[in-house]
Amino acid sequence: MSTVTTDKTYRIMRSHCQAMLIDVQEKLTPHIYRHKKILSKIEILIQGLQALEVPILLNEQYKKGLGDTLPEVMALLDTTKAKTIEKVTFSACDNDEAWNYLAQQNRNTVLIFGVETHVCVMQTALDLLDNGMEPVIIADATGSRNAYDRRQAIRRMRRAGAVITTTEAILFELCRSSRDPAFKTISNLIK
């Protein structure tokens, strides 16, 4: 049996990852289809990513109109390690402060979750692809007001080259082994 070597790796490596939480805000999130289930996945992700020491960038869209990030999300987020940026652009990449922060992390893979899938999540993912980065969409932790809009956005991002995965899959992939110090935390979060 011969082995073929390529420059492309398909495993997502923790040392190459950063995360971006998009617009989980007071006046928007309650209108998202199945928002309670999505919020539960977002909470698991935040805790798991922090246990894995993956940097998190929190984006907030036009706070004057959409309010603050949900208090239950802020209560979980270690604000001494996470960066928060307000934006008015739909794509976080169109915001200079957010783009500069992403670039300075020296981590090419960006895990994206939040709302709305068909607007800010998708436009950010497409811009990351255009700029040579690898967006990984955590599908069960993203949502839109309309389920059809979300499904179409997931399809478009997949066709464009984004990786689509789930909360449990990404946390265990980044952990890699039950010997990892974060494994117990992640295992307990998933139960």
PDB file of C-alpha atoms in Angstrom:
ATOM      1  CA  MET A   1       0.000   0.000   0.000  1.00  0.00           C
ATOM      2  CA  SER A   2       1.455   3.364  -0.979  1.00  0.00           C
ATOM      3  CA  THR A   3       1.111   6.595   0.939  1.00  0.00           C
ATOM      4  CA  VAL A   4       0.160   9.844  -0.741  1.00  0.00           C
ATOM      5  CA  THR A   5       1.378  13.058   0.851  1.00  0.00           C
ATOM      6  CA  THR A   6      -0.391  16.371   0.315  1.00  0.00           C
ATOM      7  CA  ASP A   7       0.117  19.871   1.665  1.00  0.00           C
ATOM      8  CA  LYS A   8      -3.501  19.910   2.873  1.00  0.00           C
ATOM      9  CA  THR A   9      -4.318  18.595   6.317  1.00  0.00           C
ATOM     10  CA  TYR A  10      -7.882  17.732   7.185  1.00  0.00           C
ATOM     11  CA  ARG A  11      -7.534  17.565  10.949  1.00  0.00           C
ATOM     12  CA  ILE A  12      -8.234  20.753  12.843  1.00  0.00           C
ATOM     13  CA  MET A  13      -5.336  21.486  15.165  1.00  0.00           C
ATOM     14  CA  ARG A  14      -5.807  23.386  18.428  1.00  0.00           C
ATOM     15  CA  SER A  15      -2.559  25.319  17.995  1.00  0.00           C
ATOM     16  CA  HIS A  16      -3.882  26.705  14.675  1.00  0.00           C
ATOM     17  CA  CYS A  17      -7.325  27.693  16.036  1.00  0.00           C
ATOM     18  CA  GLN A  18      -8.989  30.799  17.284  1.00  0.00           C
ATOM     19  CA  ALA A  19     -12.715  31.266  17.785  1.00  0.00           C
ATOM     20  CA  MET A  20     -15.187  33.970  16.892  1.00  0.00           C
ATOM     21  CA  LEU A  21     -18.544  34.343  18.629  1.00  0.00           C
ATOM     22  CA  ILE A  22     -20.848  36.532  16.573  1.00  0.00           C
ATOM     23  CA  ASP A  23     -23.726  38.740  17.753  1.00  0.00           C
ATOM     24  CA  VAL A  24     -25.427  36.719  20.493  1.00  0.00           C
ATOM     25  CA  GLN A  25     -27.228  39.812  21.738  1.00  0.00           C
ATOM     26  CA  GLU A  26     -30.270  40.629  23.852  1.00  0.00           C
ATOM     27  CA  LYS A  27     -32.557  42.058  21.174  1.00  0.00           C
ATOM     28  CA  LEU A  28     -31.645  39.566  18.429  1.00  0.00           C
ATOM     29  CA  THR A  29     -31.122  36.132  19.975  1.00  0.00           C
ATOM     30  CA  PRO A  30     -34.695  35.601  21.288  1.00  0.00           C
ATOM     31  CA  HIS A  31     -35.940  35.840  17.678  1.00  0.00           C
ATOM     32  CA  ILE A  32     -33.622  33.092  16.413  1.00  0.00           C
ATOM     33  CA  TYR A  33     -35.285  29.800  15.466  1.00  0.00           C
ATOM     34  CA  ARG A  34     -34.616  27.263  18.270  1.00  0.00           C
ATOM     35  CA  HIS A  35     -32.542  29.850  20.122  1.00  0.00           C
ATOM     36  CA  LYS A  36     -32.533  27.995  23.459  1.00  0.00           C
ATOM     37  CA  LYS A  37     -30.950  24.891  21.923  1.00  0.00           C
ATOM     38  CA  ILE A  38     -28.406  27.010  20.034  1.00  0.00           C
ATOM     39  CA  LEU A  39     -27.600  29.002  23.163  1.00  0.00           C
ATOM     40  CA  SER A  40     -26.973  25.743  25.044  1.00  0.00           C
ATOM     41  CA  LYS A  41     -24.411  24.713  22.392  1.00  0.00           C
ATOM     42  CA  ILE A  42     -22.791  28.165  22.505  1.00  0.00           C
ATOM     43  CA  GLU A  43     -22.406  27.884  26.282  1.00  0.00           C
ATOM     44  CA  ILE A  44     -20.809  24.431  25.961  1.00  0.00           C
ATOM     45  CA  LEU A  45     -18.462  25.730  23.251  1.00  0.00           C
ATOM     46  CA  ILE A  46     -17.321  28.728  25.267  1.00  0.00           C
ATOM     47  CA  GLN A  47     -16.473  26.575  28.273  1.00  0.00           C
ATOM     48  CA  GLY A  48     -14.809  23.879  26.189  1.00  0.00           C
ATOM     49  CA  LEU A  49     -12.751  26.317  24.117  1.00  0.00           C
ATOM     50  CA  GLN A  50     -11.599  28.100  27.255  1.00  0.00           C
ATOM     51  CA  ALA A  51     -10.553  24.752  28.781  1.00  0.00           C
ATOM     52  CA  LEU A  52      -8.589  24.115  25.582  1.00  0.00           C
ATOM     53  CA  GLU A  53      -7.119  27.644  25.736  1.00  0.00           C
ATOM     54  CA  VAL A  54      -8.392  28.608  22.288  1.00  0.00           C
ATOM     55  CA  PRO A  55      -8.549  32.426  21.975  1.00  0.00           C
ATOM     56  CA  ILE A  56     -12.091  33.786  21.587  1.00  0.00           C
ATOM     57  CA  LEU A  57     -13.097  37.011  19.844  1.00  0.00           C
ATOM     58  CA  LEU A  58     -16.570  38.250  20.797  1.00  0.00           C
ATOM     59  CA  ASN A  59     -18.280  40.413  18.177  1.00  0.00           C
ATOM     60  CA  GLU A  60     -21.256  42.613  18.949  1.00  0.00           C
ATOM     61  CA  GLN A  61     -23.325  44.145  16.147  1.00  0.00           C
ATOM     62  CA  TYR A  62     -24.495  47.726  16.691  1.00  0.00           C
ATOM     63  CA  LYS A  63     -25.060  47.505  20.454  1.00  0.00           C
ATOM     64  CA  LYS A  64     -27.284  50.591  20.502  1.00  0.00           C
ATOM     65  CA  GLY A  65     -29.842  48.732  18.401  1.00  0.00           C
ATOM     66  CA  LEU A  66     -29.280  45.069  19.319  1.00  0.00           C
ATOM     67  CA  GLY A  67     -28.222  45.392  22.954  1.00  0.00           C
ATOM     68  CA  ASP A  68     -25.442  43.706  24.859  1.00  0.00           C
ATOM     69  CA  THR A  69     -24.265  40.121  24.569  1.00  0.00           C
ATOM     70  CA  LEU A  70     -26.614  37.898  26.569  1.00  0.00           C
ATOM     71  CA  PRO A  71     -25.700  37.977  30.285  1.00  0.00           C
ATOM     72  CA  GLU A  72     -25.572  34.170  30.498  1.00  0.00           C
ATOM     73  CA  VAL A  73     -22.936  34.145  27.762  1.00  0.00           C
ATOM     74  CA  MET A  74     -20.930  36.948  29.377  1.00  0.00           C
ATOM     75  CA  ALA A  75     -21.032  35.095  32.706  1.00  0.00           C
ATOM     76  CA  LEU A  76     -19.178  32.163  31.088  1.00  0.00           C
ATOM     77  CA  LEU A  77     -16.677  34.165  29.069  1.00  0.00           C
ATOM     78  CA  ASP A  78     -13.311  34.857  30.691  1.00  0.00           C
ATOM     79  CA  THR A  79     -13.082  38.501  29.694  1.00  0.00           C
ATOM     80  CA  THR A  80      -9.432  38.673  30.771  1.00  0.00           C
ATOM     81  CA  LYS A  81      -8.596  36.346  27.862  1.00  0.00           C
ATOM     82  CA  ALA A  82     -11.378  37.061  25.352  1.00  0.00           C
ATOM     83  CA  LYS A  83     -11.447  40.177  23.198  1.00  0.00           C
ATOM     84  CA  THR A  84     -14.727  42.046  22.607  1.00  0.00           C
ATOM     85  CA  ILE A  85     -15.256  44.224  19.552  1.00  0.00           C
ATOM     86  CA  GLU A  86     -18.322  46.192  18.504  1.00  0.00           C
ATOM     87  CA  LYS A  87     -19.015  46.321  14.781  1.00  0.00           C
ATOM     88  CA  VAL A  88     -21.515  47.808  12.361  1.00  0.00           C
ATOM     89  CA  THR A  89     -20.359  45.741   9.377  1.00  0.00           C
ATOM     90  CA  PHE A  90     -22.012  42.385   8.784  1.00  0.00           C
ATOM     91  CA  SER A  91     -18.705  40.624   8.173  1.00  0.00           C
ATOM     92  CA  ALA A  92     -16.386  40.835  11.154  1.00  0.00           C
ATOM     93  CA  CYS A  93     -13.552  40.923   8.634  1.00  0.00           C
ATOM     94  CA  ASP A  94     -14.778  44.309   7.365  1.00  0.00           C
ATOM     95  CA  ASN A  95     -14.081  45.739  10.822  1.00  0.00           C
ATOM     96  CA  ASP A  96     -10.420  46.814  11.011  1.00  0.00           C
ATOM     97  CA  GLU A  97     -10.091  46.139  14.731  1.00  0.00           C
ATOM     98  CA  ALA A  98     -11.536  42.620  14.408  1.00  0.00           C
ATOM     99  CA  TRP A  99      -9.476  41.812  11.321  1.00  0.00           C
ATOM    100  CA  ASN A 100      -6.257  43.045  12.956  1.00  0.00           C
ATOM    101  CA  TYR A 101      -6.978  40.984  16.058  1.00  0.00           C
ATOM    102  CA  LEU A 102      -7.565  37.844  13.956  1.00  0.00           C
ATOM    103  CA  ALA A 103      -4.376  38.388  11.978  1.00  0.00           C
ATOM    104  CA  GLN A 104      -2.272  39.001  15.099  1.00  0.00           C
ATOM    105  CA  GLN A 105      -3.253  35.640  16.592  1.00  0.00           C
ATOM    106  CA  ASN A 106      -1.164  33.794  13.988  1.00  0.00           C
ATOM    107  CA  ARG A 107      -3.827  31.084  13.902  1.00  0.00           C
ATOM    108  CA  ASN A 108      -5.207  30.376  10.441  1.00  0.00           C
ATOM    109  CA  THR A 109      -8.274  28.341  11.475  1.00  0.00           C
ATOM    110  CA  VAL A 110     -11.238  30.348  12.773  1.00  0.00           C
ATOM    111  CA  LEU A 111     -14.080  28.552  14.551  1.00  0.00           C
ATOM    112  CA  ILE A 112     -17.254  30.572  13.979  1.00  0.00           C
ATOM    113  CA  PHE A 113     -20.503  30.382  15.919  1.00  0.00           C
ATOM    114  CA  GLY A 114     -23.375  32.722  16.751  1.00  0.00           C
ATOM    115  CA  VAL A 115     -26.062  34.541  14.767  1.00  0.00           C
ATOM    116  CA  GLU A 116     -27.309  35.102  12.179  1.00  0.00           C
ATOM    117  CA  THR A 117     -25.972  32.257  10.074  1.00  0.00           C
ATOM    118  CA  HIS A 118     -27.076  33.720   6.742  1.00  0.00           C
ATOM    119  CA  VAL A 119     -25.821  37.249   7.427  1.00  0.00           C
ATOM    120  CA  CYS A 120     -22.879  37.921   9.743  1.00  0.00           C
ATOM    121  CA  VAL A 121     -21.669  34.326  10.123  1.00  0.00           C
ATOM    122  CA  MET A 122     -21.732  33.633   6.385  1.00  0.00           C
ATOM    123  CA  GLN A 123     -20.234  36.954   5.281  1.00  0.00           C
ATOM    124  CA  THR A 124     -17.425  36.571   7.830  1.00  0.00           C
ATOM    125  CA  ALA A 125     -16.725  32.994   6.669  1.00  0.00           C
ATOM    126  CA  LEU A 126     -16.623  34.018   3.001  1.00  0.00           C
ATOM    127  CA  ASP A 127     -14.255  36.895   3.761  1.00  0.00           C
ATOM    128  CA  LEU A 128     -11.978  34.575   5.748  1.00  0.00           C
ATOM    129  CA  LEU A 129     -11.853  32.234   2.746  1.00  0.00           C
ATOM    130  CA  ASP A 130     -11.086  35.174   0.448  1.00  0.00           C
ATOM    131  CA  ASN A 131      -8.183  36.070   2.737  1.00  0.00           C
ATOM    132  CA  GLY A 132      -6.631  32.602   2.832  1.00  0.00           C
ATOM    133  CA  MET A 133      -7.943  31.534   6.235  1.00  0.00           C
ATOM    134  CA  GLU A 134      -9.930  28.412   7.116  1.00  0.00           C
ATOM    135  CA  PRO A 135     -13.380  29.074   8.596  1.00  0.00           C
ATOM    136  CA  VAL A 136     -14.909  26.240  10.587  1.00  0.00           C
ATOM    137  CA  ILE A 137     -18.627  26.704  11.129  1.00  0.00           C
ATOM    138  CA  ILE A 138     -19.993  25.130  14.296  1.00  0.00           C
ATOM    139  CA  ALA A 139     -23.384  24.439  12.745  1.00  0.00           C
ATOM    140  CA  ASP A 140     -25.352  23.462  15.848  1.00  0.00           C
ATOM    141  CA  ALA A 141     -24.178  26.675  17.551  1.00  0.00           C
ATOM    142  CA  THR A 142     -25.346  29.001  14.766  1.00  0.00           C
ATOM    143  CA  GLY A 143     -28.820  30.184  13.988  1.00  0.00           C
ATOM    144  CA  SER A 144     -31.068  32.459  11.985  1.00  0.00           C
ATOM    145  CA  ARG A 145     -34.590  33.735  12.503  1.00  0.00           C
ATOM    146  CA  ASN A 146     -35.685  31.476   9.664  1.00  0.00           C
ATOM    147  CA  ALA A 147     -34.513  27.845   9.477  1.00  0.00           C
ATOM    148  CA  TYR A 148     -34.469  27.917   5.665  1.00  0.00           C
ATOM    149  CA  ASP A 149     -32.069  30.893   5.621  1.00  0.00           C
ATOM    150  CA  ARG A 150     -29.755  28.992   7.971  1.00  0.00           C
ATOM    151  CA  ARG A 151     -29.805  25.824   5.838  1.00  0.00           C
ATOM    152  CA  GLN A 152     -29.024  27.744   2.662  1.00  0.00           C
ATOM    153  CA  ALA A 153     -26.174  29.622   4.324  1.00  0.00           C
ATOM    154  CA  ILE A 154     -24.629  26.365   5.600  1.00  0.00           C
ATOM    155  CA  ARG A 155     -24.845  24.929   2.069  1.00  0.00           C
ATOM    156  CA  ARG A 156     -23.269  28.012   0.522  1.00  0.00           C
ATOM    157  CA  MET A 157     -20.408  28.114   3.047  1.00  0.00           C
ATOM    158  CA  ARG A 158     -19.712  24.393   2.561  1.00  0.00           C
ATOM    159  CA  ARG A 159     -19.611  24.820  -1.232  1.00  0.00           C
ATOM    160  CA  ALA A 160     -17.290  27.796  -0.863  1.00  0.00           C
ATOM    161  CA  GLY A 161     -14.835  25.696   1.153  1.00  0.00           C
ATOM    162  CA  ALA A 162     -15.717  26.271   4.812  1.00  0.00           C
ATOM    163  CA  VAL A 163     -15.576  23.270   7.132  1.00  0.00           C
ATOM    164  CA  ILE A 164     -18.921  22.446   8.770  1.00  0.00           C
ATOM    165  CA  THR A 165     -18.935  20.599  12.091  1.00  0.00           C
ATOM    166  CA  THR A 166     -20.708  20.392  15.445  1.00  0.00           C
ATOM    167  CA  THR A 167     -19.973  21.417  19.010  1.00  0.00           C
ATOM    168  CA  GLU A 168     -19.177  17.932  20.281  1.00  0.00           C
ATOM    169  CA  ALA A 169     -17.143  16.988  17.212  1.00  0.00           C
ATOM    170  CA  ILE A 170     -14.899  20.067  17.342  1.00  0.00           C
ATOM    171  CA  LEU A 171     -14.268  19.914  21.093  1.00  0.00           C
ATOM    172  CA  PHE A 172     -13.189  16.264  20.952  1.00  0.00           C
ATOM    173  CA  GLU A 173     -11.148  16.847  17.800  1.00  0.00           C
ATOM    174  CA  LEU A 174      -9.242  19.688  19.464  1.00  0.00           C
ATOM    175  CA  CYS A 175      -8.804  17.609  22.635  1.00  0.00           C
ATOM    176  CA  ARG A 176      -7.540  14.586  20.628  1.00  0.00           C
ATOM    177  CA  SER A 177      -7.021  12.285  23.625  1.00  0.00           C
ATOM    178  CA  SER A 178      -8.558  11.334  26.942  1.00  0.00           C
ATOM    179  CA  ARG A 179      -5.130  12.110  28.408  1.00  0.00           C
ATOM    180  CA  ASP A 180      -5.480  15.811  27.584  1.00  0.00           C
ATOM    181  CA  PRO A 181      -5.994  17.907  30.749  1.00  0.00           C
ATOM    182  CA  ALA A 182      -9.125  19.462  29.154  1.00  0.00           C
ATOM    183  CA  PHE A 183     -10.752  16.080  28.445  1.00  0.00           C
ATOM    184  CA  LYS A 184     -12.578  15.759  31.772  1.00  0.00           C
ATOM    185  CA  THR A 185     -14.052  19.263  31.469  1.00  0.00           C
ATOM    186  CA  ILE A 186     -15.162  18.623  27.887  1.00  0.00           C
ATOM    187  CA  SER A 187     -16.554  15.201  28.702  1.00  0.00           C
ATOM    188  CA  ASN A 188     -18.621  16.681  31.549  1.00  0.00           C
ATOM    189  CA  LEU A 189     -19.889  19.515  29.310  1.00  0.00           C
ATOM    190  CA  ILE A 190     -21.088  17.089  26.638  1.00  0.00           C
ATOM    191  CA  LYS A 191     -23.034  14.805  29.043  1.00  0.00           C
TER     192      LYS A 191
END
